[in-house]
Amino acid sequence: MAPNVVSRRIGVVGYGCLGQSLVSNLLTQGPELGLELVFVWNRDPGRMAGHVPPALQLPDLAALEERHPDLVVEVAHPKIIQDWGPQILRHANLLVGSPSALADRSTEQQLLEAARRWEHAVFVARGALWGCEDIMRLDAGGGLQSLRVTMATHPDAFRLEGPLAAVQTAGPRTVLYEGPVRGLCPFAPRNSNTMAAAALAAPSLGFDGVTGVLVADLSLADRHVVDVELRGPPGPTGRRFAVHTRRENPAEPGAVTGSATIAAFWRSLRGCSQLPSRPGIHLC
């Protein structure tokens, strides 16, 4: 183990593409980094068979306390955060991989109350959000007036619900949604996490003030494209500060998570595992 690294016990909730990558990294690199994998839970336990050592498989999420985790990493679905988040915080810090869950005001409030009560932290992985720290600094200094995040990819990569699931694509590029991020998250819970992270990075705008745009583009079968556009208030001359970034993330056809995002999440896990338990919600 590297010097000056605090040993941490890690639990992983979810064993999809992202969860599999994290578990593999924890098993192979974790010991050197002071990260000990103590459990993996998945809604379908059969998916772990032959891949996760039986001793590490957690049959019942309600029994996570028995594994004494320091940090529980959620990479499953926003519903896990809504249903289990407060209970997890009773026993450990929580790294949220589905920040779209926080678009629900009640969920966000329950997490904050549980974090304060049990003195644990809620960490949120930045995922595919480029320039997260810059957005946070600009917002904290009162220099952010508008923030717009556009996520475009092939329709096969979307996991849409409710009215969005019924929207028909028209032509090679179709705007499925454009409006407040809060209105998008319930119907695209697995495709709006970058926008949710942006809303958390810019609390002066929040889920109601940050604009999310979801685009189905038939030409993007092998990548996800995220555009972040922000503007500041007009200065004395009437001119504004503005930034536009474009992130092209390679992805397998139909995949919800791009390859660069998987790598970024591992860095978030490593980073927040060494941070103190500060009650509240913190991007990492």
mmCIF file of C-alpha atoms in Angstrom:
data_model
loop_
_atom_site.group_PDB
_atom_site.id
_atom_site.type_symbol
_atom_site.label_atom_id
_atom_site.label_comp_id
_atom_site.label_asym_id
_atom_site.label_seq_id
_atom_site.Cartn_x
_atom_site.Cartn_y
_atom_site.Cartn_z
ATOM 1 C CA MET A 1 0.000 0.000 0.000
ATOM 2 C CA ALA A 2 1.256 3.474 -0.892
ATOM 3 C CA PRO A 3 2.452 5.675 2.006
ATOM 4 C CA ASN A 4 0.030 8.239 3.479
ATOM 5 C CA VAL A 5 -2.963 6.357 2.051
ATOM 6 C CA VAL A 6 -5.775 5.590 4.483
ATOM 7 C CA SER A 7 -7.213 2.080 4.169
ATOM 8 C CA ARG A 8 -10.879 2.024 3.187
ATOM 9 C CA ARG A 9 -13.500 -0.744 2.993
ATOM 10 C CA ILE A 10 -15.588 -0.423 -0.185
ATOM 11 C CA GLY A 11 -18.995 -1.855 -1.100
ATOM 12 C CA VAL A 12 -20.339 -1.760 -4.660
ATOM 13 C CA VAL A 13 -24.057 -1.654 -5.433
ATOM 14 C CA GLY A 14 -24.721 -2.626 -9.050
ATOM 15 C CA TYR A 15 -22.897 -5.017 -11.368
ATOM 16 C CA GLY A 16 -23.572 -3.674 -14.831
ATOM 17 C CA CYS A 17 -20.856 -2.425 -17.164
ATOM 18 C CA LEU A 18 -19.622 0.249 -14.761
ATOM 19 C CA GLY A 19 -19.917 -1.946 -11.686
ATOM 20 C CA GLN A 20 -17.970 -4.751 -13.351
ATOM 21 C CA SER A 21 -15.140 -2.370 -14.189
ATOM 22 C CA LEU A 22 -14.996 -0.976 -10.642
ATOM 23 C CA VAL A 23 -15.049 -4.448 -9.060
ATOM 24 C CA SER A 24 -12.250 -5.602 -11.363
ATOM 25 C CA ASN A 25 -10.156 -2.540 -10.481
ATOM 26 C CA LEU A 26 -10.786 -2.969 -6.766
ATOM 27 C CA LEU A 27 -9.756 -6.615 -6.865
ATOM 28 C CA THR A 28 -6.613 -6.026 -8.919
ATOM 29 C CA GLN A 29 -5.474 -2.519 -7.912
ATOM 30 C CA GLY A 30 -7.330 -1.951 -4.652
ATOM 31 C CA PRO A 31 -4.871 -3.616 -2.252
ATOM 32 C CA GLU A 32 -2.010 -1.339 -3.351
ATOM 33 C CA LEU A 33 -4.274 1.695 -2.986
ATOM 34 C CA GLY A 34 -5.600 0.742 0.432
ATOM 35 C CA LEU A 35 -9.047 -0.085 -0.979
ATOM 36 C CA GLU A 36 -10.576 -3.347 0.199
ATOM 37 C CA LEU A 37 -13.675 -4.629 -1.597
ATOM 38 C CA VAL A 38 -16.011 -5.984 1.091
ATOM 39 C CA PHE A 39 -19.212 -6.640 -0.854
ATOM 40 C CA VAL A 40 -20.947 -6.485 -4.223
ATOM 41 C CA TRP A 41 -24.737 -6.404 -4.504
ATOM 42 C CA ASN A 42 -26.751 -6.739 -7.692
ATOM 43 C CA ARG A 43 -30.475 -6.945 -8.269
ATOM 44 C CA ASP A 44 -29.869 -10.127 -10.281
ATOM 45 C CA PRO A 45 -27.372 -12.137 -8.207
ATOM 46 C CA GLY A 46 -26.886 -14.585 -11.073
ATOM 47 C CA ARG A 47 -24.984 -11.938 -12.992
ATOM 48 C CA MET A 48 -22.177 -12.129 -10.440
ATOM 49 C CA ALA A 49 -21.804 -15.915 -10.630
ATOM 50 C CA GLY A 50 -18.343 -16.936 -11.794
ATOM 51 C CA HIS A 51 -17.105 -13.334 -11.673
ATOM 52 C CA VAL A 52 -17.388 -12.158 -8.067
ATOM 53 C CA PRO A 53 -15.987 -14.390 -5.302
ATOM 54 C CA PRO A 54 -18.944 -15.883 -3.388
ATOM 55 C CA ALA A 55 -17.670 -14.454 -0.095
ATOM 56 C CA LEU A 56 -17.989 -10.941 -1.537
ATOM 57 C CA GLN A 57 -21.519 -11.366 -2.873
ATOM 58 C CA LEU A 58 -24.115 -9.652 -0.681
ATOM 59 C CA PRO A 59 -27.512 -11.368 -1.058
ATOM 60 C CA ASP A 60 -29.482 -8.718 0.851
ATOM 61 C CA LEU A 61 -28.669 -5.012 0.721
ATOM 62 C CA ALA A 62 -30.270 -4.605 4.142
ATOM 63 C CA ALA A 63 -27.348 -6.617 5.562
ATOM 64 C CA LEU A 64 -24.623 -4.224 4.354
ATOM 65 C CA GLU A 65 -23.898 -3.128 7.941
ATOM 66 C CA GLU A 66 -22.423 -6.590 8.606
ATOM 67 C CA ARG A 67 -19.632 -5.851 6.098
ATOM 68 C CA HIS A 68 -18.640 -2.602 7.888
ATOM 69 C CA PRO A 69 -18.048 -0.491 4.736
ATOM 70 C CA ASP A 70 -16.461 2.943 4.865
ATOM 71 C CA LEU A 71 -17.781 3.857 1.415
ATOM 72 C CA VAL A 72 -20.677 2.419 -0.575
ATOM 73 C CA VAL A 73 -20.567 3.034 -4.327
ATOM 74 C CA GLU A 74 -23.901 3.094 -6.172
ATOM 75 C CA VAL A 75 -23.722 2.244 -9.876
ATOM 76 C CA ALA A 76 -27.135 0.679 -10.345
ATOM 77 C CA HIS A 77 -30.168 2.929 -10.858
ATOM 78 C CA PRO A 78 -31.565 6.129 -9.312
ATOM 79 C CA LYS A 79 -34.213 4.062 -7.540
ATOM 80 C CA ILE A 80 -31.485 2.545 -5.357
ATOM 81 C CA ILE A 81 -30.553 6.036 -4.139
ATOM 82 C CA GLN A 82 -34.198 6.913 -3.548
ATOM 83 C CA ASP A 83 -35.012 3.676 -1.693
ATOM 84 C CA TRP A 84 -31.732 2.917 0.078
ATOM 85 C CA GLY A 85 -29.664 6.101 0.181
ATOM 86 C CA PRO A 86 -30.610 7.252 3.709
ATOM 87 C CA GLN A 87 -30.105 3.757 5.136
ATOM 88 C CA ILE A 88 -26.681 3.443 3.495
ATOM 89 C CA LEU A 89 -25.648 6.788 5.012
ATOM 90 C CA ARG A 90 -26.401 5.421 8.446
ATOM 91 C CA HIS A 91 -23.401 3.128 8.059
ATOM 92 C CA ALA A 92 -21.034 4.673 5.494
ATOM 93 C CA ASN A 93 -20.227 7.477 3.099
ATOM 94 C CA LEU A 94 -22.061 7.184 -0.205
ATOM 95 C CA LEU A 95 -20.735 7.717 -3.733
ATOM 96 C CA VAL A 96 -23.696 8.355 -6.046
ATOM 97 C CA GLY A 97 -23.330 7.160 -9.616
ATOM 98 C CA SER A 98 -26.937 8.056 -10.495
ATOM 99 C CA PRO A 99 -27.219 11.748 -9.574
ATOM 100 C CA SER A 100 -30.438 12.037 -11.591
ATOM 101 C CA ALA A 101 -32.030 10.653 -8.400
ATOM 102 C CA LEU A 102 -31.386 14.015 -6.728
ATOM 103 C CA ALA A 103 -33.744 15.756 -9.142
ATOM 104 C CA ASP A 104 -36.420 14.493 -6.783
ATOM 105 C CA ARG A 105 -36.568 17.126 -4.037
ATOM 106 C CA SER A 106 -37.674 14.641 -1.387
ATOM 107 C CA THR A 107 -34.744 12.324 -2.148
ATOM 108 C CA GLU A 108 -32.225 15.156 -1.972
ATOM 109 C CA GLN A 109 -33.646 16.352 1.344
ATOM 110 C CA GLN A 110 -33.650 12.856 2.862
ATOM 111 C CA LEU A 111 -30.019 12.338 1.852
ATOM 112 C CA LEU A 112 -28.990 15.669 3.388
ATOM 113 C CA GLU A 113 -30.831 14.908 6.621
ATOM 114 C CA ALA A 114 -29.323 11.426 6.865
ATOM 115 C CA ALA A 115 -25.826 12.746 6.119
ATOM 116 C CA ARG A 116 -26.133 15.318 8.909
ATOM 117 C CA ARG A 117 -27.634 12.855 11.376
ATOM 118 C CA TRP A 118 -25.033 10.134 10.862
ATOM 119 C CA GLU A 119 -22.119 12.445 9.970
ATOM 120 C CA HIS A 120 -21.451 10.838 6.622
ATOM 121 C CA ALA A 121 -20.851 12.383 3.217
ATOM 122 C CA VAL A 122 -22.759 12.108 -0.044
ATOM 123 C CA PHE A 123 -20.264 12.179 -2.903
ATOM 124 C CA VAL A 124 -21.466 12.570 -6.492
ATOM 125 C CA ALA A 125 -19.281 11.382 -9.348
ATOM 126 C CA ARG A 126 -18.859 14.004 -12.056
ATOM 127 C CA GLY A 127 -18.947 11.315 -14.741
ATOM 128 C CA ALA A 128 -18.991 12.819 -18.222
ATOM 129 C CA LEU A 129 -19.199 16.451 -17.038
ATOM 130 C CA TRP A 130 -16.168 18.290 -18.389
ATOM 131 C CA GLY A 131 -15.019 21.435 -16.551
ATOM 132 C CA CYS A 132 -16.829 20.621 -13.321
ATOM 133 C CA GLU A 133 -14.485 22.625 -11.083
ATOM 134 C CA ASP A 134 -14.620 25.642 -13.389
ATOM 135 C CA ILE A 135 -18.418 25.629 -13.297
ATOM 136 C CA MET A 136 -18.377 25.403 -9.494
ATOM 137 C CA ARG A 137 -15.916 28.280 -9.128
ATOM 138 C CA LEU A 138 -17.755 30.500 -11.581
ATOM 139 C CA ASP A 139 -21.083 29.822 -9.880
ATOM 140 C CA ALA A 140 -19.659 30.442 -6.402
ATOM 141 C CA GLY A 141 -18.305 33.793 -7.559
ATOM 142 C CA GLY A 142 -21.647 34.924 -8.990
ATOM 143 C CA GLY A 143 -20.362 34.773 -12.558
ATOM 144 C CA LEU A 144 -22.757 32.196 -13.983
ATOM 145 C CA GLN A 145 -26.030 33.266 -15.577
ATOM 146 C CA SER A 146 -26.913 30.306 -17.799
ATOM 147 C CA LEU A 147 -25.796 26.701 -18.245
ATOM 148 C CA ARG A 148 -26.911 24.351 -20.997
ATOM 149 C CA VAL A 149 -25.865 20.698 -21.335
ATOM 150 C CA THR A 150 -26.623 18.752 -24.519
ATOM 151 C CA MET A 151 -26.168 14.994 -24.642
ATOM 152 C CA ALA A 152 -26.355 13.393 -28.095
ATOM 153 C CA THR A 153 -25.956 9.762 -29.055
ATOM 154 C CA HIS A 154 -27.555 6.967 -31.050
ATOM 155 C CA PRO A 155 -31.128 6.147 -29.963
ATOM 156 C CA ASP A 156 -30.080 2.591 -29.064
ATOM 157 C CA ALA A 157 -28.082 4.007 -26.131
ATOM 158 C CA PHE A 158 -31.145 5.604 -24.531
ATOM 159 C CA ARG A 159 -33.121 3.970 -21.715
ATOM 160 C CA LEU A 160 -36.176 6.205 -21.729
ATOM 161 C CA GLU A 161 -39.342 6.003 -19.660
ATOM 162 C CA GLY A 162 -42.796 7.586 -19.630
ATOM 163 C CA PRO A 163 -43.648 10.052 -22.406
ATOM 164 C CA LEU A 164 -40.075 10.189 -23.706
ATOM 165 C CA ALA A 165 -40.175 6.476 -24.494
ATOM 166 C CA ALA A 166 -43.002 7.152 -26.926
ATOM 167 C CA VAL A 167 -41.249 9.940 -28.843
ATOM 168 C CA GLN A 168 -40.567 8.935 -32.439
ATOM 169 C CA THR A 169 -37.293 9.973 -34.050
ATOM 170 C CA ALA A 170 -37.749 12.051 -37.178
ATOM 171 C CA GLY A 171 -34.785 12.049 -39.524
ATOM 172 C CA PRO A 172 -31.110 11.631 -38.692
ATOM 173 C CA ARG A 173 -31.170 13.963 -35.665
ATOM 174 C CA THR A 174 -34.097 14.454 -33.281
ATOM 175 C CA VAL A 175 -34.300 16.626 -30.170
ATOM 176 C CA LEU A 176 -36.155 14.446 -27.656
ATOM 177 C CA TYR A 177 -36.192 16.975 -24.826
ATOM 178 C CA GLU A 178 -35.143 20.546 -24.156
ATOM 179 C CA GLY A 179 -35.914 22.209 -20.854
ATOM 180 C CA PRO A 180 -35.099 22.170 -17.134
ATOM 181 C CA VAL A 181 -32.960 19.220 -16.039
ATOM 182 C CA ARG A 182 -35.451 18.439 -13.273
ATOM 183 C CA GLY A 183 -38.103 17.650 -15.870
ATOM 184 C CA LEU A 184 -35.824 15.300 -17.805
ATOM 185 C CA CYS A 185 -34.378 13.122 -15.043
ATOM 186 C CA PRO A 186 -37.514 11.096 -14.192
ATOM 187 C CA PHE A 187 -37.945 10.005 -17.823
ATOM 188 C CA ALA A 188 -34.273 9.509 -18.763
ATOM 189 C CA PRO A 189 -32.798 8.441 -15.401
ATOM 190 C CA ARG A 190 -29.808 6.658 -16.937
ATOM 191 C CA ASN A 191 -29.124 9.226 -19.665
ATOM 192 C CA SER A 192 -29.344 12.470 -17.676
ATOM 193 C CA ASN A 193 -26.631 11.972 -15.060
ATOM 194 C CA THR A 194 -24.210 14.403 -16.707
ATOM 195 C CA MET A 195 -26.901 17.085 -16.666
ATOM 196 C CA ALA A 196 -27.745 16.288 -13.042
ATOM 197 C CA ALA A 197 -24.064 16.676 -12.111
ATOM 198 C CA ALA A 198 -24.083 20.076 -13.830
ATOM 199 C CA ALA A 199 -27.134 21.132 -11.804
ATOM 200 C CA LEU A 200 -25.297 20.180 -8.609
ATOM 201 C CA ALA A 201 -22.147 21.999 -9.735
ATOM 202 C CA ALA A 202 -24.165 25.192 -10.237
ATOM 203 C CA PRO A 203 -26.471 25.473 -7.215
ATOM 204 C CA SER A 204 -27.461 29.058 -8.063
ATOM 205 C CA LEU A 205 -29.254 27.588 -11.092
ATOM 206 C CA GLY A 206 -29.907 24.064 -9.835
ATOM 207 C CA PHE A 207 -32.119 21.455 -11.444
ATOM 208 C CA ASP A 208 -34.702 24.057 -12.443
ATOM 209 C CA GLY A 209 -32.275 26.602 -13.907
ATOM 210 C CA VAL A 210 -29.860 24.374 -15.832
ATOM 211 C CA THR A 211 -31.133 23.473 -19.302
ATOM 212 C CA GLY A 212 -30.827 19.873 -20.447
ATOM 213 C CA VAL A 213 -31.075 18.804 -24.080
ATOM 214 C CA LEU A 214 -31.338 15.159 -25.120
ATOM 215 C CA VAL A 215 -30.683 14.392 -28.791
ATOM 216 C CA ALA A 216 -31.050 11.156 -30.750
ATOM 217 C CA ASP A 217 -28.469 11.175 -33.561
ATOM 218 C CA LEU A 218 -28.237 8.209 -35.924
ATOM 219 C CA SER A 219 -24.661 9.125 -36.874
ATOM 220 C CA LEU A 220 -23.380 8.608 -33.310
ATOM 221 C CA ALA A 221 -23.474 4.813 -33.037
ATOM 222 C CA ASP A 222 -20.020 4.585 -31.475
ATOM 223 C CA ARG A 223 -19.822 7.618 -29.193
ATOM 224 C CA HIS A 224 -21.597 9.965 -26.822
ATOM 225 C CA VAL A 225 -21.237 13.703 -27.418
ATOM 226 C CA VAL A 226 -21.726 16.168 -24.553
ATOM 227 C CA ASP A 227 -21.771 19.920 -25.220
ATOM 228 C CA VAL A 228 -21.574 22.274 -22.241
ATOM 229 C CA GLU A 229 -22.415 25.933 -22.910
ATOM 230 C CA LEU A 230 -22.292 28.568 -20.201
ATOM 231 C CA ARG A 231 -22.600 32.330 -20.099
ATOM 232 C CA GLY A 232 -21.981 34.935 -17.462
ATOM 233 C CA PRO A 233 -23.926 38.142 -16.830
ATOM 234 C CA PRO A 234 -23.250 41.153 -19.068
ATOM 235 C CA GLY A 235 -20.326 43.324 -18.016
ATOM 236 C CA PRO A 236 -20.072 47.135 -18.101
ATOM 237 C CA THR A 237 -19.665 47.034 -21.891
ATOM 238 C CA GLY A 238 -22.587 44.645 -22.351
ATOM 239 C CA ARG A 239 -20.309 41.797 -23.389
ATOM 240 C CA ARG A 240 -20.484 38.409 -21.640
ATOM 241 C CA PHE A 241 -18.062 35.720 -20.604
ATOM 242 C CA ALA A 242 -18.914 32.489 -22.455
ATOM 243 C CA VAL A 243 -17.522 28.955 -22.726
ATOM 244 C CA HIS A 244 -18.499 26.093 -25.012
ATOM 245 C CA THR A 245 -16.888 22.666 -24.576
ATOM 246 C CA ARG A 246 -17.544 19.530 -26.622
ATOM 247 C CA ARG A 247 -16.667 16.075 -25.293
ATOM 248 C CA GLU A 248 -16.735 13.067 -27.638
ATOM 249 C CA ASN A 249 -16.626 9.847 -25.647
ATOM 250 C CA PRO A 250 -16.112 6.517 -27.470
ATOM 251 C CA ALA A 251 -18.765 3.943 -26.561
ATOM 252 C CA GLU A 252 -19.834 0.486 -27.601
ATOM 253 C CA PRO A 253 -23.006 0.487 -29.741
ATOM 254 C CA GLY A 254 -26.033 0.711 -27.463
ATOM 255 C CA ALA A 255 -23.949 1.327 -24.327
ATOM 256 C CA VAL A 256 -25.261 3.793 -21.737
ATOM 257 C CA THR A 257 -21.772 4.595 -20.399
ATOM 258 C CA GLY A 258 -18.800 5.635 -22.552
ATOM 259 C CA SER A 259 -15.275 4.374 -22.012
ATOM 260 C CA ALA A 260 -13.842 7.678 -20.758
ATOM 261 C CA THR A 261 -16.656 7.987 -18.207
ATOM 262 C CA ILE A 262 -15.790 4.573 -16.777
ATOM 263 C CA ALA A 263 -12.200 5.724 -16.270
ATOM 264 C CA ALA A 264 -13.379 9.013 -14.733
ATOM 265 C CA PHE A 265 -15.591 7.164 -12.260
ATOM 266 C CA TRP A 266 -12.670 5.070 -11.043
ATOM 267 C CA ARG A 267 -10.754 8.289 -10.386
ATOM 268 C CA SER A 268 -13.746 9.675 -8.490
ATOM 269 C CA LEU A 269 -13.895 6.549 -6.330
ATOM 270 C CA ARG A 270 -10.191 6.744 -5.539
ATOM 271 C CA GLY A 271 -10.426 10.447 -4.765
ATOM 272 C CA CYS A 272 -13.464 10.461 -2.502
ATOM 273 C CA SER A 273 -12.298 7.366 -0.597
ATOM 274 C CA GLN A 274 -9.539 9.553 0.879
ATOM 275 C CA LEU A 275 -11.779 12.502 1.754
ATOM 276 C CA PRO A 276 -13.198 13.097 5.245
ATOM 277 C CA SER A 277 -16.807 12.428 6.154
ATOM 278 C CA ARG A 278 -18.210 15.927 5.726
ATOM 279 C CA PRO A 279 -22.021 15.947 5.879
ATOM 280 C CA GLY A 280 -23.514 17.358 2.701
ATOM 281 C CA ILE A 281 -23.404 16.691 -1.043
ATOM 282 C CA HIS A 282 -20.003 16.991 -2.713
ATOM 283 C CA LEU A 283 -18.987 16.518 -6.350
ATOM 284 C CA CYS A 284 -15.848 14.498 -6.850
#
